[in-house]
Amino acid sequence: MEMNQKKDMIRLDNLSKHYGTKKAVDGISLTVKEGEMLALLGVNGAGKSTTIKMLSCLTKPSGGTAKVDGHDISKEQTLVKELVGVSTQDTAIARNLTVEENLNFMAGIYLDPKQYDKKKRRERVEEVLQDFKLDEVRKMKSSKLSGGWQRRLSIAMAMIGNPKVILLDEPTLGLDVLARRELWREIEKIKKNRTIILTTHYMEEAQELADKIAIMISGKIVMTGTLEELEEKTGQKGLENIFVSVAEGDRA
Ligand SMILES: Nc1ncnc2c1ncn2[C@@H]1O[C@H](COP(=O)(O)OP(=O)(O)OP(=O)(O)O)[C@@H](O)[C@H]1O
Ligand SMILES: [Mg+2]
């Protein structure tokens, strides 16, 4: 019962982004329900990052619409920015600042000064430092952090405003097996009551974390569903086999 009552937290209708004649995103439609995690899969250049950038108001759509909690990403940017936390591939980490300074900086931008005075802002930064176990590196310059810690910081920064929606563009790119697993646990923790879209090239990551999977090819979404549904549709077992059959089928 309860499952069916969940509202659409993210809704894309025929959303597209063109760069000149290049259709980076070519009219995609999709919904993600409140509390759900969607993994967006696709080969290099499929349009995943462009989709994430539109949903976080970092780039404007060329056509179609998208709504976050009912708010139009083109017409209600201020509201949407409050609802959405994003960790992109070219992360917003300021390399010359320490971990703590980066978080303070984000707190200054994302926490409404009417609700958060200086003391409350500091408390929120402290909370996030603890949640992401960044306490031990808080005084370290971000440029000196290893890739894994930088990813962790980037996600922590996205979490500062306690957003309802989190967009994670390849959060575990280039991490070692242990660091990846550790970050999975963090992502599972932030999943509580939040709606997440995550892009990844790691099939086991999507399989482990996501409730629903969407496969993107050349700017279009060619298949969506739960793992079981995709297995049913393709007659393949496991996400890697599903992905290969769909992506290669398109290439042939
Ligand atoms: N600012 C831009 N100007 C021109 N073309 C762009 C721009 N950004 C992206 N593109 C093109 O749009 C297409 C989709 O790119 P996008 O970065 O969304 O792919 P992706 O699925 O995230 O790929 P990857 O897995 O490599 O990260 C690519 O062909 C890319 O070259
Ligand atoms: Mg990308």
PDB file of C-alpha atoms and ligand atoms in Angstrom:
ATOM      1  CA  MET A   1       0.000   0.000   0.000  1.00  0.00           C
ATOM      2  CA  GLU A   2       2.479   2.523   1.236  1.00  0.00           C
ATOM      3  CA  MET A   3       4.710   1.922  -1.781  1.00  0.00           C
ATOM      4  CA  ASN A   4       2.029   3.130  -4.186  1.00  0.00           C
ATOM      5  CA  GLN A   5       1.393   6.325  -2.271  1.00  0.00           C
ATOM      6  CA  LYS A   6       4.925   7.626  -2.661  1.00  0.00           C
ATOM      7  CA  LYS A   7       5.074  10.788  -4.676  1.00  0.00           C
ATOM      8  CA  ASP A   8       7.227  11.546  -7.677  1.00  0.00           C
ATOM      9  CA  MET A   9      10.183  13.442  -6.276  1.00  0.00           C
ATOM     10  CA  ILE A  10      11.933  13.833  -9.614  1.00  0.00           C
ATOM     11  CA  ARG A  11      10.061  13.955 -12.867  1.00  0.00           C
ATOM     12  CA  LEU A  12      11.562  14.453 -16.324  1.00  0.00           C
ATOM     13  CA  ASP A  13       9.352  15.035 -19.348  1.00  0.00           C
ATOM     14  CA  ASN A  14      10.978  14.933 -22.740  1.00  0.00           C
ATOM     15  CA  LEU A  15      14.019  16.726 -21.318  1.00  0.00           C
ATOM     16  CA  SER A  16      16.775  17.531 -23.762  1.00  0.00           C
ATOM     17  CA  LYS A  17      20.049  19.379 -24.078  1.00  0.00           C
ATOM     18  CA  HIS A  18      21.660  20.187 -27.385  1.00  0.00           C
ATOM     19  CA  TYR A  19      25.163  21.520 -27.948  1.00  0.00           C
ATOM     20  CA  GLY A  20      25.007  22.840 -31.484  1.00  0.00           C
ATOM     21  CA  THR A  21      23.907  19.842 -33.505  1.00  0.00           C
ATOM     22  CA  LYS A  22      24.952  17.395 -30.778  1.00  0.00           C
ATOM     23  CA  LYS A  23      21.992  15.993 -28.880  1.00  0.00           C
ATOM     24  CA  ALA A  24      23.695  15.275 -25.557  1.00  0.00           C
ATOM     25  CA  VAL A  25      20.331  14.511 -23.956  1.00  0.00           C
ATOM     26  CA  ASP A  26      17.639  13.653 -26.440  1.00  0.00           C
ATOM     27  CA  GLY A  27      14.150  13.885 -24.958  1.00  0.00           C
ATOM     28  CA  ILE A  28      14.230  11.725 -21.855  1.00  0.00           C
ATOM     29  CA  SER A  29      11.288  11.027 -19.558  1.00  0.00           C
ATOM     30  CA  LEU A  30      11.669   9.485 -16.161  1.00  0.00           C
ATOM     31  CA  THR A  31      10.322   9.525 -12.634  1.00  0.00           C
ATOM     32  CA  VAL A  32      12.032   8.796  -9.358  1.00  0.00           C
ATOM     33  CA  LYS A  33       9.796   8.324  -6.336  1.00  0.00           C
ATOM     34  CA  GLU A  34      10.459   9.808  -2.935  1.00  0.00           C
ATOM     35  CA  GLY A  35      13.085   7.784  -1.068  1.00  0.00           C
ATOM     36  CA  GLU A  36      14.133   5.864  -4.154  1.00  0.00           C
ATOM     37  CA  MET A  37      17.640   5.550  -5.539  1.00  0.00           C
ATOM     38  CA  LEU A  38      18.009   5.431  -9.304  1.00  0.00           C
ATOM     39  CA  ALA A  39      21.229   4.353 -10.987  1.00  0.00           C
ATOM     40  CA  LEU A  40      21.759   6.025 -14.335  1.00  0.00           C
ATOM     41  CA  LEU A  41      23.990   3.872 -16.517  1.00  0.00           C
ATOM     42  CA  GLY A  42      25.481   4.456 -19.940  1.00  0.00           C
ATOM     43  CA  VAL A  43      28.754   4.366 -21.858  1.00  0.00           C
ATOM     44  CA  ASN A  44      31.031   7.434 -22.039  1.00  0.00           C
ATOM     45  CA  GLY A  45      29.214  10.334 -23.639  1.00  0.00           C
ATOM     46  CA  ALA A  46      25.730   8.861 -23.182  1.00  0.00           C
ATOM     47  CA  GLY A  47      24.477  12.042 -21.501  1.00  0.00           C
ATOM     48  CA  LYS A  48      24.486  11.133 -17.807  1.00  0.00           C
ATOM     49  CA  SER A  49      26.450  14.119 -16.517  1.00  0.00           C
ATOM     50  CA  THR A  50      24.473  16.497 -18.698  1.00  0.00           C
ATOM     51  CA  THR A  51      21.266  15.158 -17.160  1.00  0.00           C
ATOM     52  CA  ILE A  52      22.666  15.623 -13.644  1.00  0.00           C
ATOM     53  CA  LYS A  53      23.800  19.147 -14.488  1.00  0.00           C
ATOM     54  CA  MET A  54      20.354  20.139 -15.726  1.00  0.00           C
ATOM     55  CA  LEU A  55      18.657  18.730 -12.621  1.00  0.00           C
ATOM     56  CA  SER A  56      20.977  20.715 -10.375  1.00  0.00           C
ATOM     57  CA  CYS A  57      20.505  23.930 -12.385  1.00  0.00           C
ATOM     58  CA  LEU A  58      24.143  23.990 -13.489  1.00  0.00           C
ATOM     59  CA  THR A  59      23.089  24.035 -17.125  1.00  0.00           C
ATOM     60  CA  LYS A  60      19.829  24.967 -18.850  1.00  0.00           C
ATOM     61  CA  PRO A  61      17.729  22.467 -20.798  1.00  0.00           C
ATOM     62  CA  SER A  62      17.187  23.038 -24.521  1.00  0.00           C
ATOM     63  CA  GLY A  63      13.731  21.530 -24.349  1.00  0.00           C
ATOM     64  CA  GLY A  64      11.258  19.616 -22.240  1.00  0.00           C
ATOM     65  CA  THR A  65      10.713  20.007 -18.526  1.00  0.00           C
ATOM     66  CA  ALA A  66      11.905  18.567 -15.261  1.00  0.00           C
ATOM     67  CA  LYS A  67      10.458  18.949 -11.809  1.00  0.00           C
ATOM     68  CA  VAL A  68      11.953  18.362  -8.396  1.00  0.00           C
ATOM     69  CA  ASP A  69       9.289  17.917  -5.730  1.00  0.00           C
ATOM     70  CA  GLY A  70       6.883  19.611  -8.116  1.00  0.00           C
ATOM     71  CA  HIS A  71       9.141  22.587  -8.791  1.00  0.00           C
ATOM     72  CA  ASP A  72      10.199  23.393 -12.329  1.00  0.00           C
ATOM     73  CA  ILE A  73      13.993  23.412 -12.747  1.00  0.00           C
ATOM     74  CA  SER A  74      13.841  26.283 -15.230  1.00  0.00           C
ATOM     75  CA  LYS A  75      11.210  28.470 -13.581  1.00  0.00           C
ATOM     76  CA  GLU A  76      11.909  27.857  -9.897  1.00  0.00           C
ATOM     77  CA  GLN A  77      15.661  27.653  -9.740  1.00  0.00           C
ATOM     78  CA  THR A  78      16.065  29.088  -6.260  1.00  0.00           C
ATOM     79  CA  LEU A  79      13.727  26.514  -4.767  1.00  0.00           C
ATOM     80  CA  VAL A  80      15.216  23.656  -6.757  1.00  0.00           C
ATOM     81  CA  LYS A  81      18.733  24.580  -5.675  1.00  0.00           C
ATOM     82  CA  GLU A  82      17.598  24.356  -2.064  1.00  0.00           C
ATOM     83  CA  LEU A  83      16.121  20.914  -2.624  1.00  0.00           C
ATOM     84  CA  VAL A  84      19.039  19.431  -4.516  1.00  0.00           C
ATOM     85  CA  GLY A  85      22.549  18.582  -3.372  1.00  0.00           C
ATOM     86  CA  VAL A  86      24.997  17.603  -6.068  1.00  0.00           C
ATOM     87  CA  SER A  87      28.395  15.992  -6.243  1.00  0.00           C
ATOM     88  CA  THR A  88      29.695  16.230  -9.798  1.00  0.00           C
ATOM     89  CA  GLN A  89      32.669  14.811 -11.634  1.00  0.00           C
ATOM     90  CA  ASP A  90      34.437  18.135 -11.676  1.00  0.00           C
ATOM     91  CA  THR A  91      33.737  18.613  -8.001  1.00  0.00           C
ATOM     92  CA  ALA A  92      33.314  21.989  -6.419  1.00  0.00           C
ATOM     93  CA  ILE A  93      36.062  21.401  -3.868  1.00  0.00           C
ATOM     94  CA  ALA A  94      38.321  24.422  -3.433  1.00  0.00           C
ATOM     95  CA  ARG A  95      41.735  22.819  -3.404  1.00  0.00           C
ATOM     96  CA  ASN A  96      43.449  25.537  -1.409  1.00  0.00           C
ATOM     97  CA  LEU A  97      40.987  25.355   1.446  1.00  0.00           C
ATOM     98  CA  THR A  98      41.043  22.807   4.219  1.00  0.00           C
ATOM     99  CA  VAL A  99      38.294  20.224   4.600  1.00  0.00           C
ATOM    100  CA  GLU A 100      36.639  22.269   7.305  1.00  0.00           C
ATOM    101  CA  GLU A 101      36.920  25.502   5.329  1.00  0.00           C
ATOM    102  CA  ASN A 102      35.302  23.880   2.324  1.00  0.00           C
ATOM    103  CA  LEU A 103      32.376  22.778   4.455  1.00  0.00           C
ATOM    104  CA  ASN A 104      32.108  26.221   6.066  1.00  0.00           C
ATOM    105  CA  PHE A 105      32.059  27.760   2.622  1.00  0.00           C
ATOM    106  CA  MET A 106      29.195  25.502   1.515  1.00  0.00           C
ATOM    107  CA  ALA A 107      27.346  26.211   4.756  1.00  0.00           C
ATOM    108  CA  GLY A 108      27.590  29.918   3.967  1.00  0.00           C
ATOM    109  CA  ILE A 109      26.002  29.329   0.584  1.00  0.00           C
ATOM    110  CA  TYR A 110      23.420  26.655   1.312  1.00  0.00           C
ATOM    111  CA  LEU A 111      22.174  27.371   4.810  1.00  0.00           C
ATOM    112  CA  ASP A 112      19.558  30.075   4.990  1.00  0.00           C
ATOM    113  CA  PRO A 113      20.937  32.802   7.312  1.00  0.00           C
ATOM    114  CA  LYS A 114      17.406  33.374   8.633  1.00  0.00           C
ATOM    115  CA  GLN A 115      17.317  29.835   9.995  1.00  0.00           C
ATOM    116  CA  TYR A 116      21.007  29.330  10.668  1.00  0.00           C
ATOM    117  CA  ASP A 117      22.939  31.881  12.658  1.00  0.00           C
ATOM    118  CA  LYS A 118      26.711  31.515  12.951  1.00  0.00           C
ATOM    119  CA  LYS A 119      26.467  29.050  15.817  1.00  0.00           C
ATOM    120  CA  LYS A 120      23.953  26.830  14.061  1.00  0.00           C
ATOM    121  CA  ARG A 121      25.992  26.876  10.856  1.00  0.00           C
ATOM    122  CA  ARG A 122      29.005  25.731  12.808  1.00  0.00           C
ATOM    123  CA  GLU A 123      26.964  22.973  14.412  1.00  0.00           C
ATOM    124  CA  ARG A 124      25.799  21.722  11.027  1.00  0.00           C
ATOM    125  CA  VAL A 125      29.375  21.658   9.706  1.00  0.00           C
ATOM    126  CA  GLU A 126      30.412  19.722  12.795  1.00  0.00           C
ATOM    127  CA  GLU A 127      27.588  17.242  12.265  1.00  0.00           C
ATOM    128  CA  VAL A 128      28.622  16.583   8.679  1.00  0.00           C
ATOM    129  CA  LEU A 129      32.296  16.289   9.647  1.00  0.00           C
ATOM    130  CA  GLN A 130      31.311  13.572  12.118  1.00  0.00           C
ATOM    131  CA  ASP A 131      28.811  11.828   9.823  1.00  0.00           C
ATOM    132  CA  PHE A 132      31.395  11.429   7.088  1.00  0.00           C
ATOM    133  CA  LYS A 133      34.234  10.688   9.483  1.00  0.00           C
ATOM    134  CA  LEU A 134      36.126  13.672   8.134  1.00  0.00           C
ATOM    135  CA  ASP A 135      37.056  14.858  11.597  1.00  0.00           C
ATOM    136  CA  GLU A 136      40.591  13.485  11.471  1.00  0.00           C
ATOM    137  CA  VAL A 137      41.390  15.347   8.241  1.00  0.00           C
ATOM    138  CA  ARG A 138      39.505  18.547   8.984  1.00  0.00           C
ATOM    139  CA  LYS A 139      42.625  20.724   9.064  1.00  0.00           C
ATOM    140  CA  MET A 140      44.123  19.191   5.953  1.00  0.00           C
ATOM    141  CA  LYS A 141      44.316  21.095   2.691  1.00  0.00           C
ATOM    142  CA  SER A 142      41.881  19.493   0.256  1.00  0.00           C
ATOM    143  CA  SER A 143      44.526  19.238  -2.453  1.00  0.00           C
ATOM    144  CA  LYS A 144      46.490  16.914  -0.171  1.00  0.00           C
ATOM    145  CA  LEU A 145      43.633  14.464   0.301  1.00  0.00           C
ATOM    146  CA  SER A 146      43.680  11.166  -1.556  1.00  0.00           C
ATOM    147  CA  GLY A 147      41.042  10.628  -4.244  1.00  0.00           C
ATOM    148  CA  GLY A 148      38.835   8.625  -1.904  1.00  0.00           C
ATOM    149  CA  TRP A 149      38.813  11.325   0.750  1.00  0.00           C
ATOM    150  CA  GLN A 150      38.126  13.977  -1.873  1.00  0.00           C
ATOM    151  CA  ARG A 151      35.064  12.030  -3.032  1.00  0.00           C
ATOM    152  CA  ARG A 152      33.929  11.728   0.530  1.00  0.00           C
ATOM    153  CA  LEU A 153      34.374  15.461   1.076  1.00  0.00           C
ATOM    154  CA  SER A 154      32.511  16.217  -2.129  1.00  0.00           C
ATOM    155  CA  ILE A 155      29.500  14.179  -0.987  1.00  0.00           C
ATOM    156  CA  ALA A 156      29.682  15.712   2.473  1.00  0.00           C
ATOM    157  CA  MET A 157      29.597  19.157   0.847  1.00  0.00           C
ATOM    158  CA  ALA A 158      26.501  18.160  -1.112  1.00  0.00           C
ATOM    159  CA  MET A 159      24.867  17.147   2.178  1.00  0.00           C
ATOM    160  CA  ILE A 160      25.386  20.423   4.045  1.00  0.00           C
ATOM    161  CA  GLY A 161      21.940  21.874   3.372  1.00  0.00           C
ATOM    162  CA  ASN A 162      20.305  18.539   4.240  1.00  0.00           C
ATOM    163  CA  PRO A 163      18.741  18.344   0.777  1.00  0.00           C
ATOM    164  CA  LYS A 164      15.836  16.040  -0.047  1.00  0.00           C
ATOM    165  CA  VAL A 165      17.402  15.100  -3.352  1.00  0.00           C
ATOM    166  CA  ILE A 166      21.010  14.083  -3.915  1.00  0.00           C
ATOM    167  CA  LEU A 167      22.661  13.732  -7.296  1.00  0.00           C
ATOM    168  CA  LEU A 168      25.909  11.788  -7.350  1.00  0.00           C
ATOM    169  CA  ASP A 169      27.867  11.770 -10.586  1.00  0.00           C
ATOM    170  CA  GLU A 170      30.279   8.838 -10.462  1.00  0.00           C
ATOM    171  CA  PRO A 171      30.837   9.099  -6.710  1.00  0.00           C
ATOM    172  CA  THR A 172      33.312   6.219  -6.533  1.00  0.00           C
ATOM    173  CA  LEU A 173      35.302   6.839  -9.707  1.00  0.00           C
ATOM    174  CA  GLY A 174      38.851   5.600  -9.348  1.00  0.00           C
ATOM    175  CA  LEU A 175      38.530   4.419  -5.759  1.00  0.00           C
ATOM    176  CA  ASP A 176      40.144   1.238  -4.482  1.00  0.00           C
ATOM    177  CA  VAL A 177      37.871  -1.634  -3.505  1.00  0.00           C
ATOM    178  CA  LEU A 178      37.920  -0.826   0.195  1.00  0.00           C
ATOM    179  CA  ALA A 179      37.379   2.900  -0.237  1.00  0.00           C
ATOM    180  CA  ARG A 180      34.505   2.152  -2.615  1.00  0.00           C
ATOM    181  CA  ARG A 181      32.802  -0.167  -0.142  1.00  0.00           C
ATOM    182  CA  GLU A 182      33.226   2.395   2.599  1.00  0.00           C
ATOM    183  CA  LEU A 183      31.616   5.053   0.452  1.00  0.00           C
ATOM    184  CA  TRP A 184      28.758   2.674  -0.367  1.00  0.00           C
ATOM    185  CA  ARG A 185      28.023   2.464   3.324  1.00  0.00           C
ATOM    186  CA  GLU A 186      28.007   6.281   3.540  1.00  0.00           C
ATOM    187  CA  ILE A 187      25.683   6.488   0.558  1.00  0.00           C
ATOM    188  CA  GLU A 188      23.361   3.935   2.125  1.00  0.00           C
ATOM    189  CA  LYS A 189      23.290   6.077   5.249  1.00  0.00           C
ATOM    190  CA  ILE A 190      22.358   9.273   3.418  1.00  0.00           C
ATOM    191  CA  LYS A 191      19.703   7.345   1.531  1.00  0.00           C
ATOM    192  CA  LYS A 192      17.357   7.494   4.500  1.00  0.00           C
ATOM    193  CA  ASN A 193      14.282   9.454   3.338  1.00  0.00           C
ATOM    194  CA  ARG A 194      16.192  10.938   0.455  1.00  0.00           C
ATOM    195  CA  THR A 195      15.813  10.583  -3.259  1.00  0.00           C
ATOM    196  CA  ILE A 196      19.033   9.889  -5.095  1.00  0.00           C
ATOM    197  CA  ILE A 197      20.210   9.650  -8.668  1.00  0.00           C
ATOM    198  CA  LEU A 198      23.633   8.117  -9.002  1.00  0.00           C
ATOM    199  CA  THR A 199      25.638   7.599 -12.161  1.00  0.00           C
ATOM    200  CA  THR A 200      28.269   4.907 -12.328  1.00  0.00           C
ATOM    201  CA  HIS A 201      30.263   2.682 -14.642  1.00  0.00           C
ATOM    202  CA  TYR A 202      30.449   0.023 -11.955  1.00  0.00           C
ATOM    203  CA  MET A 203      27.633  -2.433 -12.453  1.00  0.00           C
ATOM    204  CA  GLU A 204      28.069  -4.020  -9.042  1.00  0.00           C
ATOM    205  CA  GLU A 205      27.670  -0.571  -7.502  1.00  0.00           C
ATOM    206  CA  ALA A 206      24.319  -0.013  -9.194  1.00  0.00           C
ATOM    207  CA  GLN A 207      23.241  -3.517  -8.291  1.00  0.00           C
ATOM    208  CA  GLU A 208      24.265  -3.041  -4.659  1.00  0.00           C
ATOM    209  CA  LEU A 209      22.790   0.403  -4.076  1.00  0.00           C
ATOM    210  CA  ALA A 210      19.991   1.212  -6.492  1.00  0.00           C
ATOM    211  CA  ASP A 211      16.288   0.423  -6.306  1.00  0.00           C
ATOM    212  CA  LYS A 212      15.823   1.188  -9.965  1.00  0.00           C
ATOM    213  CA  ILE A 213      18.072   1.314 -12.998  1.00  0.00           C
ATOM    214  CA  ALA A 214      17.929   3.414 -16.163  1.00  0.00           C
ATOM    215  CA  ILE A 215      20.145   2.694 -19.151  1.00  0.00           C
ATOM    216  CA  MET A 216      21.035   5.633 -21.363  1.00  0.00           C
ATOM    217  CA  ILE A 217      22.348   5.358 -24.909  1.00  0.00           C
ATOM    218  CA  SER A 218      23.223   8.336 -27.109  1.00  0.00           C
ATOM    219  CA  GLY A 219      21.108  10.760 -25.115  1.00  0.00           C
ATOM    220  CA  LYS A 220      18.076   8.491 -24.836  1.00  0.00           C
ATOM    221  CA  ILE A 221      16.831   6.288 -22.041  1.00  0.00           C
ATOM    222  CA  VAL A 222      16.335   2.888 -23.585  1.00  0.00           C
ATOM    223  CA  MET A 223      15.331   0.862 -20.556  1.00  0.00           C
ATOM    224  CA  THR A 224      14.255   1.394 -16.939  1.00  0.00           C
ATOM    225  CA  GLY A 225      13.173  -0.873 -14.146  1.00  0.00           C
ATOM    226  CA  THR A 226      14.288  -2.877 -11.171  1.00  0.00           C
ATOM    227  CA  LEU A 227      17.041  -5.416 -11.707  1.00  0.00           C
ATOM    228  CA  GLU A 228      14.431  -8.171 -11.790  1.00  0.00           C
ATOM    229  CA  GLU A 229      12.382  -6.305 -14.378  1.00  0.00           C
ATOM    230  CA  LEU A 230      15.418  -5.726 -16.583  1.00  0.00           C
ATOM    231  CA  GLU A 231      16.372  -9.391 -16.277  1.00  0.00           C
ATOM    232  CA  GLU A 232      12.855 -10.283 -17.343  1.00  0.00           C
ATOM    233  CA  LYS A 233      12.912  -7.858 -20.287  1.00  0.00           C
ATOM    234  CA  THR A 234      16.302  -8.893 -21.642  1.00  0.00           C
ATOM    235  CA  GLY A 235      16.419 -12.545 -20.650  1.00  0.00           C
ATOM    236  CA  GLN A 236      19.864 -11.841 -19.150  1.00  0.00           C
ATOM    237  CA  LYS A 237      21.134 -12.580 -15.675  1.00  0.00           C
ATOM    238  CA  GLY A 238      22.878  -9.829 -13.679  1.00  0.00           C
ATOM    239  CA  LEU A 239      23.294  -6.170 -14.511  1.00  0.00           C
ATOM    240  CA  GLU A 240      26.569  -6.480 -16.389  1.00  0.00           C
ATOM    241  CA  ASN A 241      25.064  -8.939 -18.867  1.00  0.00           C
ATOM    242  CA  ILE A 242      21.934  -6.827 -19.196  1.00  0.00           C
ATOM    243  CA  PHE A 243      23.971  -3.695 -19.841  1.00  0.00           C
ATOM    244  CA  VAL A 244      26.227  -5.346 -22.419  1.00  0.00           C
ATOM    245  CA  SER A 245      23.300  -6.850 -24.288  1.00  0.00           C
ATOM    246  CA  VAL A 246      21.470  -3.525 -24.420  1.00  0.00           C
ATOM    247  CA  ALA A 247      24.492  -1.330 -25.215  1.00  0.00           C
ATOM    248  CA  GLU A 248      25.983  -3.688 -27.789  1.00  0.00           C
ATOM    249  CA  GLY A 249      22.621  -4.350 -29.366  1.00  0.00           C
ATOM    250  CA  ASP A 250      22.381  -0.633 -29.970  1.00  0.00           C
ATOM    251  CA  ARG A 251      25.894  -0.367 -31.363  1.00  0.00           C
ATOM    252  CA  ALA A 252      25.431  -3.264 -33.832  1.00  0.00           C
TER     253      ALA A 252
HETATM  254  N1  LIG B   1      29.703  21.829 -22.669  1.00  0.00           N
HETATM  255  C1  LIG B   1      29.610  20.978 -23.697  1.00  0.00           C
HETATM  256  N2  LIG B   1      29.761  21.416 -24.968  1.00  0.00           N
HETATM  257  C2  LIG B   1      29.650  20.582 -26.000  1.00  0.00           C
HETATM  258  N3  LIG B   1      29.383  19.272 -25.898  1.00  0.00           N
HETATM  259  C3  LIG B   1      29.225  18.776 -24.672  1.00  0.00           C
HETATM  260  C4  LIG B   1      29.321  19.593 -23.500  1.00  0.00           C
HETATM  261  N4  LIG B   1      29.108  18.823 -22.417  1.00  0.00           N
HETATM  262  C5  LIG B   1      28.881  17.579 -22.881  1.00  0.00           C
HETATM  263  N5  LIG B   1      28.951  17.539 -24.232  1.00  0.00           N
HETATM  264  C6  LIG B   1      28.746  16.364 -25.079  1.00  0.00           C
HETATM  265  O1  LIG B   1      27.509  15.775 -24.721  1.00  0.00           O
HETATM  266  C7  LIG B   1      27.603  14.356 -24.733  1.00  0.00           C
HETATM  267  C8  LIG B   1      27.183  13.812 -23.396  1.00  0.00           C
HETATM  268  O2  LIG B   1      28.166  14.132 -22.429  1.00  0.00           O
HETATM  269  P1  LIG B   1      28.045  13.743 -20.897  1.00  0.00           P
HETATM  270  O3  LIG B   1      29.175  14.356 -20.199  1.00  0.00           O
HETATM  271  O4  LIG B   1      26.679  14.062 -20.426  1.00  0.00           O
HETATM  272  O5  LIG B   1      28.211  12.149 -20.967  1.00  0.00           O
HETATM  273  P2  LIG B   1      28.369  11.096 -19.780  1.00  0.00           P
HETATM  274  O6  LIG B   1      27.311  10.061 -19.990  1.00  0.00           O
HETATM  275  O7  LIG B   1      28.396  11.775 -18.490  1.00  0.00           O
HETATM  276  O8  LIG B   1      29.786  10.431 -20.105  1.00  0.00           O
HETATM  277  P3  LIG B   1      30.931   9.858 -19.094  1.00  0.00           P
HETATM  278  O9  LIG B   1      30.509   8.474 -18.749  1.00  0.00           O
HETATM  279  O10 LIG B   1      32.155   9.848 -19.949  1.00  0.00           O
HETATM  280  O11 LIG B   1      31.019  10.771 -17.935  1.00  0.00           O
HETATM  281  C9  LIG B   1      29.025  14.024 -25.156  1.00  0.00           C
HETATM  282  O12 LIG B   1      29.051  13.766 -26.523  1.00  0.00           O
HETATM  283  C10 LIG B   1      29.781  15.293 -24.809  1.00  0.00           C
HETATM  284  O13 LIG B   1      30.899  15.429 -25.649  1.00  0.00           O
HETATM  285 MG    MG B   2      29.760  11.930 -17.007  1.00  0.00          MG
END
